[in-house]
GROMACS .gro file of C-alpha atoms in nm:
model
  301
    1MET     CA    1  -0.939   0.110  -0.359
    2TYR     CA    2  -0.687   0.361  -0.228
    3PHE     CA    3  -0.604   0.160   0.080
    4ILE     CA    4  -0.558  -0.160  -0.126
    5ILE     CA    5  -0.316   0.004  -0.364
    6ARG     CA    6  -0.137   0.184  -0.090
    7GLY     CA    7  -0.104  -0.134   0.107
    8LEU     CA    8   0.039  -0.322  -0.189
    9LEU     CA    9   0.284  -0.047  -0.272
   10TYR     CA   10   0.387  -0.016   0.095
   11LEU     CA   11   0.467  -0.391   0.112
   12LEU     CA   12   0.661  -0.357  -0.215
   13SER     CA   13   0.858  -0.069  -0.074
   14MET     CA   14   0.975  -0.280   0.218
   15LEU     CA   15   1.170  -0.506  -0.008
   16PRO     CA   16   1.553  -0.458   0.001
   17LEU     CA   17   1.665  -0.186  -0.239
   18ARG     CA   18   1.883  -0.428  -0.435
   19LEU     CA   19   1.571  -0.635  -0.521
   20LEU     CA   20   1.376  -0.325  -0.612
   21TYR     CA   21   1.659  -0.224  -0.850
   22ILE     CA   22   1.615  -0.553  -1.031
   23PHE     CA   23   1.257  -0.459  -1.081
   24SER     CA   24   1.373  -0.116  -1.198
   25ASP     CA   25   1.606  -0.269  -1.456
   26ALA     CA   26   1.313  -0.480  -1.593
   27VAL     CA   27   1.090  -0.177  -1.622
   28TYR     CA   28   1.371   0.024  -1.795
   29ALA     CA   29   1.402  -0.252  -2.060
   30LEU     CA   30   1.022  -0.252  -2.099
   31LEU     CA   31   0.992   0.120  -2.131
   32TYR     CA   32   1.290   0.178  -2.363
   33TYR     CA   33   1.309  -0.128  -2.584
   34ILE     CA   34   0.950  -0.252  -2.600
   35ILE     CA   35   0.697   0.025  -2.525
   36GLY     CA   36   0.931   0.309  -2.638
   37TYR     CA   37   0.782   0.546  -2.377
   38ARG     CA   38   0.827   0.903  -2.510
   39ARG     CA   39   1.134   0.799  -2.703
   40ALA     CA   40   1.054   1.043  -2.977
   41VAL     CA   41   1.027   1.329  -2.727
   42VAL     CA   42   1.356   1.227  -2.555
   43LYS     CA   43   1.535   1.193  -2.883
   44ASN     CA   44   1.414   1.532  -3.011
   45ASN     CA   45   1.505   1.705  -2.680
   46LEU     CA   46   1.858   1.563  -2.689
   47LEU     CA   47   1.895   1.669  -3.045
   48ILE     CA   48   1.797   2.028  -2.954
   49ALA     CA   49   2.031   2.036  -2.651
   50PHE     CA   50   2.329   1.855  -2.803
   51PRO     CA   51   2.331   1.895  -3.182
   52GLU     CA   52   2.712   1.857  -3.169
   53LYS     CA   53   2.699   1.508  -3.032
   54THR     CA   54   2.675   1.196  -3.242
   55ASP     CA   55   2.369   0.974  -3.256
   56ARG     CA   56   2.555   0.715  -3.053
   57GLU     CA   57   2.645   0.968  -2.779
   58ARG     CA   58   2.283   1.094  -2.758
   59THR     CA   59   2.150   0.733  -2.744
   60LYS     CA   60   2.389   0.660  -2.455
   61ILE     CA   61   2.255   0.965  -2.269
   62ALA     CA   62   1.895   0.853  -2.342
   63LYS     CA   63   1.953   0.501  -2.205
   64GLN     CA   64   2.117   0.638  -1.891
   65PHE     CA   65   1.821   0.873  -1.857
   66TYR     CA   66   1.566   0.594  -1.873
   67LYS     CA   67   1.763   0.396  -1.610
   68ASN     CA   68   1.760   0.701  -1.382
   69PHE     CA   69   1.390   0.752  -1.463
   70THR     CA   70   1.287   0.407  -1.339
   71ASP     CA   71   1.526   0.426  -1.041
   72ASN     CA   72   1.358   0.754  -0.949
   73PHE     CA   73   1.024   0.576  -0.926
   74ILE     CA   74   1.168   0.295  -0.709
   75GLU     CA   75   1.354   0.529  -0.478
   76THR     CA   76   1.047   0.745  -0.436
   77LEU     CA   77   0.842   0.434  -0.360
   78LYS     CA   78   1.092   0.336  -0.099
   79ILE     CA   79   1.019   0.661   0.086
   80LEU     CA   80   0.675   0.529   0.159
   81SER     CA   81   0.817   0.286   0.425
   82GLY     CA   82   1.165   0.429   0.473
   83GLY     CA   83   1.073   0.795   0.511
   84GLU     CA   84   1.331   1.051   0.628
   85LYS     CA   85   1.570   0.782   0.756
   86PHE     CA   86   1.598   0.624   0.404
   87ALA     CA   87   1.651   0.956   0.232
   88GLY     CA   88   1.913   1.058   0.488
   89LYS     CA   89   2.117   0.749   0.413
   90HIS     CA   90   2.110   0.806   0.039
   91PHE     CA   91   2.140   1.186   0.013
   92SER     CA   92   2.421   1.416   0.134
   93ILE     CA   93   2.403   1.790   0.165
   94ASP     CA   94   2.603   2.052   0.355
   95GLY     CA   95   2.347   2.271   0.530
   96THR     CA   96   2.592   2.540   0.628
   97LEU     CA   97   2.472   2.811   0.384
   98LEU     CA   98   2.109   2.743   0.467
   99GLN     CA   99   2.177   2.768   0.837
  100GLU     CA  100   2.354   3.099   0.793
  101GLN     CA  101   2.048   3.252   0.634
  102PHE     CA  102   1.821   3.104   0.899
  103ASP     CA  103   2.036   3.250   1.178
  104LYS     CA  104   2.003   3.592   1.001
  105GLY     CA  105   1.627   3.560   1.036
  106HIS     CA  106   1.563   3.530   0.659
  107THR     CA  107   1.302   3.351   0.467
  108CYS     CA  108   1.447   3.197   0.152
  109GLN     CA  109   1.374   3.034  -0.187
  110PHE     CA  110   1.550   2.720  -0.314
  111HIS     CA  111   1.532   2.663  -0.694
  112LEU     CA  112   1.588   2.320  -0.830
  113GLY     CA  113   1.532   2.160  -1.168
  114HIS     CA  114   1.390   1.824  -1.265
  115ASN     CA  115   1.708   1.642  -1.176
  116PHE     CA  116   1.689   1.289  -1.028
  117ASN     CA  117   1.596   1.224  -0.757
  118TRP     CA  118   1.413   1.546  -0.670
  119GLU     CA  119   1.164   1.375  -0.439
  120MET     CA  120   1.438   1.242  -0.205
  121ALA     CA  121   1.623   1.578  -0.242
  122ASN     CA  122   1.327   1.767  -0.097
  123ILE     CA  123   1.348   1.554   0.219
  124ALA     CA  124   1.727   1.581   0.238
  125VAL     CA  125   1.720   1.960   0.207
  126SER     CA  126   1.456   1.986   0.469
  127ALA     CA  127   1.660   1.771   0.712
  128ALA     CA  128   1.973   1.981   0.651
  129SER     CA  129   1.842   2.308   0.796
  130ALA     CA  130   1.623   2.455   1.063
  131PHE     CA  131   1.378   2.600   0.804
  132PRO     CA  132   1.028   2.469   0.778
  133MET     CA  133   1.008   2.351   0.417
  134LEU     CA  134   0.728   2.466   0.179
  135MET     CA  135   0.693   2.292  -0.152
  136VAL     CA  136   0.470   2.382  -0.449
  137TYR     CA  137   0.297   2.093  -0.619
  138LEU     CA  138   0.086   2.022  -0.921
  139GLU     CA  139  -0.217   1.802  -0.859
  140ILE     CA  140  -0.194   1.453  -1.023
  141LYS     CA  141  -0.509   1.372  -1.219
  142ASN     CA  142  -0.527   1.021  -1.069
  143LYS     CA  143  -0.668   1.081  -0.726
  144ILE     CA  144  -0.518   0.766  -0.578
  145PHE     CA  145  -0.163   0.843  -0.680
  146ASP     CA  146  -0.212   1.209  -0.599
  147LYS     CA  147  -0.290   1.114  -0.239
  148LEU     CA  148   0.004   0.875  -0.230
  149MET     CA  149   0.248   1.144  -0.353
  150LEU     CA  150   0.110   1.392  -0.098
  151GLU     CA  151   0.189   1.133   0.175
  152ILE     CA  152   0.540   1.073   0.042
  153ARG     CA  153   0.618   1.439   0.002
  154THR     CA  154   0.516   1.527   0.358
  155LYS     CA  155   0.707   1.238   0.523
  156SER     CA  156   0.953   1.484   0.680
  157GLY     CA  157   0.700   1.735   0.784
  158ASN     CA  158   0.714   1.953   0.467
  159HIS     CA  159   0.415   2.165   0.383
  160LEU     CA  160   0.271   2.135   0.030
  161LEU     CA  161   0.115   2.441  -0.145
  162PRO     CA  162  -0.105   2.391  -0.452
  163ALA     CA  163   0.042   2.571  -0.753
  164ASN     CA  164  -0.300   2.706  -0.864
  165ASN     CA  165  -0.355   2.882  -0.528
  166LEU     CA  166  -0.002   2.959  -0.418
  167ARG     CA  167  -0.052   3.321  -0.297
  168ALA     CA  168  -0.343   3.231  -0.066
  169SER     CA  169  -0.162   2.922   0.056
  170LEU     CA  170   0.138   3.126   0.163
  171LEU     CA  171  -0.061   3.356   0.382
  172PRO     CA  172  -0.053   3.143   0.696
  173PHE     CA  173   0.329   3.147   0.684
  174ARG     CA  174   0.373   3.520   0.614
  175ASN     CA  175   0.504   3.602   0.964
  176THR     CA  176   0.729   3.291   0.992
  177GLN     CA  177   1.064   3.186   0.852
  178TYR     CA  178   1.055   2.920   0.583
  179LEU     CA  179   1.234   2.776   0.284
  180LEU     CA  180   1.019   2.772  -0.029
  181ALA     CA  181   1.140   2.493  -0.264
  182LEU     CA  182   1.053   2.548  -0.628
  183ILE     CA  183   1.110   2.315  -0.929
  184ALA     CA  184   1.159   2.620  -1.149
  185ASP     CA  185   1.205   2.461  -1.494
  186GLN     CA  186   0.835   2.391  -1.552
  187VAL     CA  187   0.678   2.503  -1.883
  188PRO     CA  188   0.458   2.808  -1.804
  189GLY     CA  189   0.092   2.748  -1.861
  190ASP     CA  190   0.058   3.096  -2.014
  191VAL     CA  191   0.364   3.178  -2.223
  192THR     CA  192   0.233   3.528  -2.295
  193ARG     CA  193   0.311   3.612  -1.932
  194ALA     CA  194   0.647   3.430  -1.913
  195HIS     CA  195   1.008   3.536  -1.931
  196TRP     CA  196   1.164   3.429  -2.264
  197LEU     CA  197   1.538   3.369  -2.326
  198ASN     CA  198   1.760   3.127  -2.509
  199PHE     CA  199   1.799   2.789  -2.333
  200PHE     CA  200   2.034   2.554  -2.514
  201GLY     CA  201   2.028   2.801  -2.800
  202ARG     CA  202   1.648   2.794  -2.847
  203PRO     CA  203   1.389   3.062  -2.726
  204THR     CA  204   1.230   2.908  -2.420
  205PRO     CA  205   0.968   3.043  -2.175
  206PHE     CA  206   1.047   3.041  -1.803
  207LEU     CA  207   0.802   3.094  -1.515
  208ARG     CA  208   0.798   3.445  -1.377
  209GLY     CA  209   0.659   3.349  -1.038
  210PRO     CA  210   0.981   3.237  -0.866
  211GLU     CA  211   1.155   3.568  -0.952
  212ARG     CA  212   0.852   3.783  -0.874
  213GLY     CA  213   0.806   3.626  -0.528
  214ALA     CA  214   1.175   3.655  -0.440
  215VAL     CA  215   1.192   4.019  -0.554
  216ALA     CA  216   0.863   4.117  -0.377
  217GLY     CA  217   0.991   3.984  -0.047
  218ASN     CA  218   1.357   4.045  -0.115
  219LEU     CA  219   1.417   3.677  -0.021
  220PRO     CA  220   1.764   3.523  -0.056
  221VAL     CA  221   1.764   3.269  -0.335
  222PHE     CA  222   1.963   2.946  -0.359
  223PHE     CA  223   2.012   2.746  -0.680
  224GLY     CA  224   2.061   2.371  -0.629
  225GLU     CA  225   2.160   2.068  -0.836
  226ILE     CA  226   2.172   1.698  -0.779
  227PHE     CA  227   2.460   1.460  -0.860
  228LYS     CA  228   2.461   1.083  -0.848
  229ILE     CA  229   2.769   0.943  -0.672
  230LYS     CA  230   2.665   0.580  -0.743
  231ARG     CA  231   2.332   0.401  -0.781
  232GLY     CA  232   2.098   0.509  -0.503
  233HIS     CA  233   2.337   0.763  -0.359
  234TYR     CA  234   2.327   1.139  -0.433
  235ILE     CA  235   2.465   1.468  -0.325
  236VAL     CA  236   2.295   1.806  -0.342
  237LYS     CA  237   2.513   2.104  -0.426
  238TYR     CA  238   2.385   2.455  -0.407
  239GLU     CA  239   2.489   2.814  -0.402
  240LEU     CA  240   2.353   3.150  -0.290
  241CYS     CA  241   2.251   3.322  -0.610
  242SER     CA  242   2.149   3.654  -0.445
  243GLU     CA  243   2.093   3.768  -0.094
  244GLU     CA  244   1.904   4.078  -0.214
  245PRO     CA  245   1.721   3.986  -0.535
  246ALA     CA  246   1.518   4.312  -0.521
  247SER     CA  247   1.843   4.496  -0.615
  248LEU     CA  248   1.869   4.300  -0.942
  249PRO     CA  249   1.741   4.424  -1.275
  250GLU     CA  250   1.417   4.267  -1.394
  251GLY     CA  251   1.478   3.922  -1.544
  252GLU     CA  252   1.832   3.887  -1.399
  253LEU     CA  253   1.734   3.618  -1.145
  254THR     CA  254   1.569   3.412  -1.418
  255ARG     CA  255   1.871   3.454  -1.646
  256ARG     CA  256   2.103   3.330  -1.373
  257TYR     CA  257   1.881   3.035  -1.302
  258ALA     CA  258   1.863   2.937  -1.674
  259ARG     CA  259   2.241   2.956  -1.709
  260TYR     CA  260   2.294   2.759  -1.389
  261LEU     CA  261   2.044   2.490  -1.498
  262GLU     CA  262   2.192   2.472  -1.846
  263LYS     CA  263   2.548   2.425  -1.708
  264SER     CA  264   2.420   2.152  -1.470
  265ILE     CA  265   2.253   1.964  -1.742
  266LYS     CA  266   2.554   1.981  -1.973
  267GLU     CA  267   2.774   1.838  -1.700
  268HIS     CA  268   2.529   1.558  -1.602
  269PRO     CA  269   2.282   1.520  -1.892
  270GLU     CA  270   2.160   1.182  -1.779
  271MET     CA  271   2.018   1.338  -1.467
  272TRP     CA  272   1.756   1.567  -1.624
  273LEU     CA  273   1.394   1.479  -1.716
  274TRP     CA  274   1.430   1.457  -2.093
  275SER     CA  275   1.075   1.314  -2.131
  276HIS     CA  276   0.948   1.655  -2.027
  277ARG     CA  277   0.850   1.854  -2.340
  278ARG     CA  278   1.049   2.163  -2.245
  279TRP     CA  279   1.044   2.318  -2.595
  280LYS     CA  280   0.682   2.246  -2.688
  281LYS     CA  281   0.599   2.624  -2.698
  282GLU     CA  282   0.709   2.801  -3.010
  283TRP     CA  283   0.854   3.152  -3.013
  284LYS     CA  284   0.637   3.425  -3.171
  285GLN     CA  285   0.737   3.775  -3.267
  286GLU     CA  286   0.459   3.911  -3.044
  287TYR     CA  287   0.654   3.783  -2.743
  288THR     CA  288   0.936   4.032  -2.803
  289PRO     CA  289   0.846   4.252  -2.500
  290LEU     CA  290   0.890   3.939  -2.280
  291TRP     CA  291   1.244   3.872  -2.398
  292ILE     CA  292   1.509   3.890  -2.122
  293GLY     CA  293   1.795   3.705  -2.294
  294GLU     CA  294   2.144   3.835  -2.323
  295GLN     CA  295   2.115   3.820  -2.701
  296PRO     CA  296   1.856   4.018  -2.905
  297PRO     CA  297   1.522   3.830  -2.959
  298PRO     CA  298   1.475   3.623  -3.271
  299VAL     CA  299   1.338   3.826  -3.564
  300ASN     CA  300   1.162   3.529  -3.732
  301SER     CA  301   0.826   3.402  -3.612
   0.00000   0.00000   0.00000
């Protein structure tokens, strides 16, 4: 069954992008207007993030999001046949800062959010530097699509590390230089071990792992964001957050990332994954020792 589905998707991916975008437009209309895929989640998330905007403004963002959401699928599918060459034509990134850290002999981390199209961005970042690229991934329940995504994500020679066994998976690379790419805006599985701070004005848990790993190895950390120039064409911008994260107070790296991500989303709200239930975990008073926000923790449970 896997080879049949892969074969059909591979043939589909060979169609010209302009034709695939027609298919994307049709799927957008189906998801948004007919099925209403996660519309309640998207609507609620946008209300949390942008209470000052009108319903019409938030609806406009939602529609743009769904268009990017379906384009993300089509562009990721295109990687199946187009690979690194396709990603290189549609993504632009200046690798100067990455190369500087590589020349210094450093191993680094690169923190991204769920901004479209993160799948192509992983390939573009990898091609822009001399670093071997390591990527953390969560297994997809459907085994066929999990295998397909593994193939797509390793098209440029990237190494995938399972999130549930990350420490052991990193051991073979401990004496090498690498760039560890992390989508760092995931909802932590255990919020009692997370960092908590305000994100868009609401108490929100953030993963501790990215900061802990960077501090433990004193690894330079980059923050990156993705902009869409026009349909199918993107640019990755990034900055060096800290060259010596071990010198920062506890929680500071996570605070900087949260502010960076929030600013990026405010500037380009249509690019973030609003169907992701980012605020599904409620703040409880017992989490107060986990609070790292600039403001005091909430007093109400």
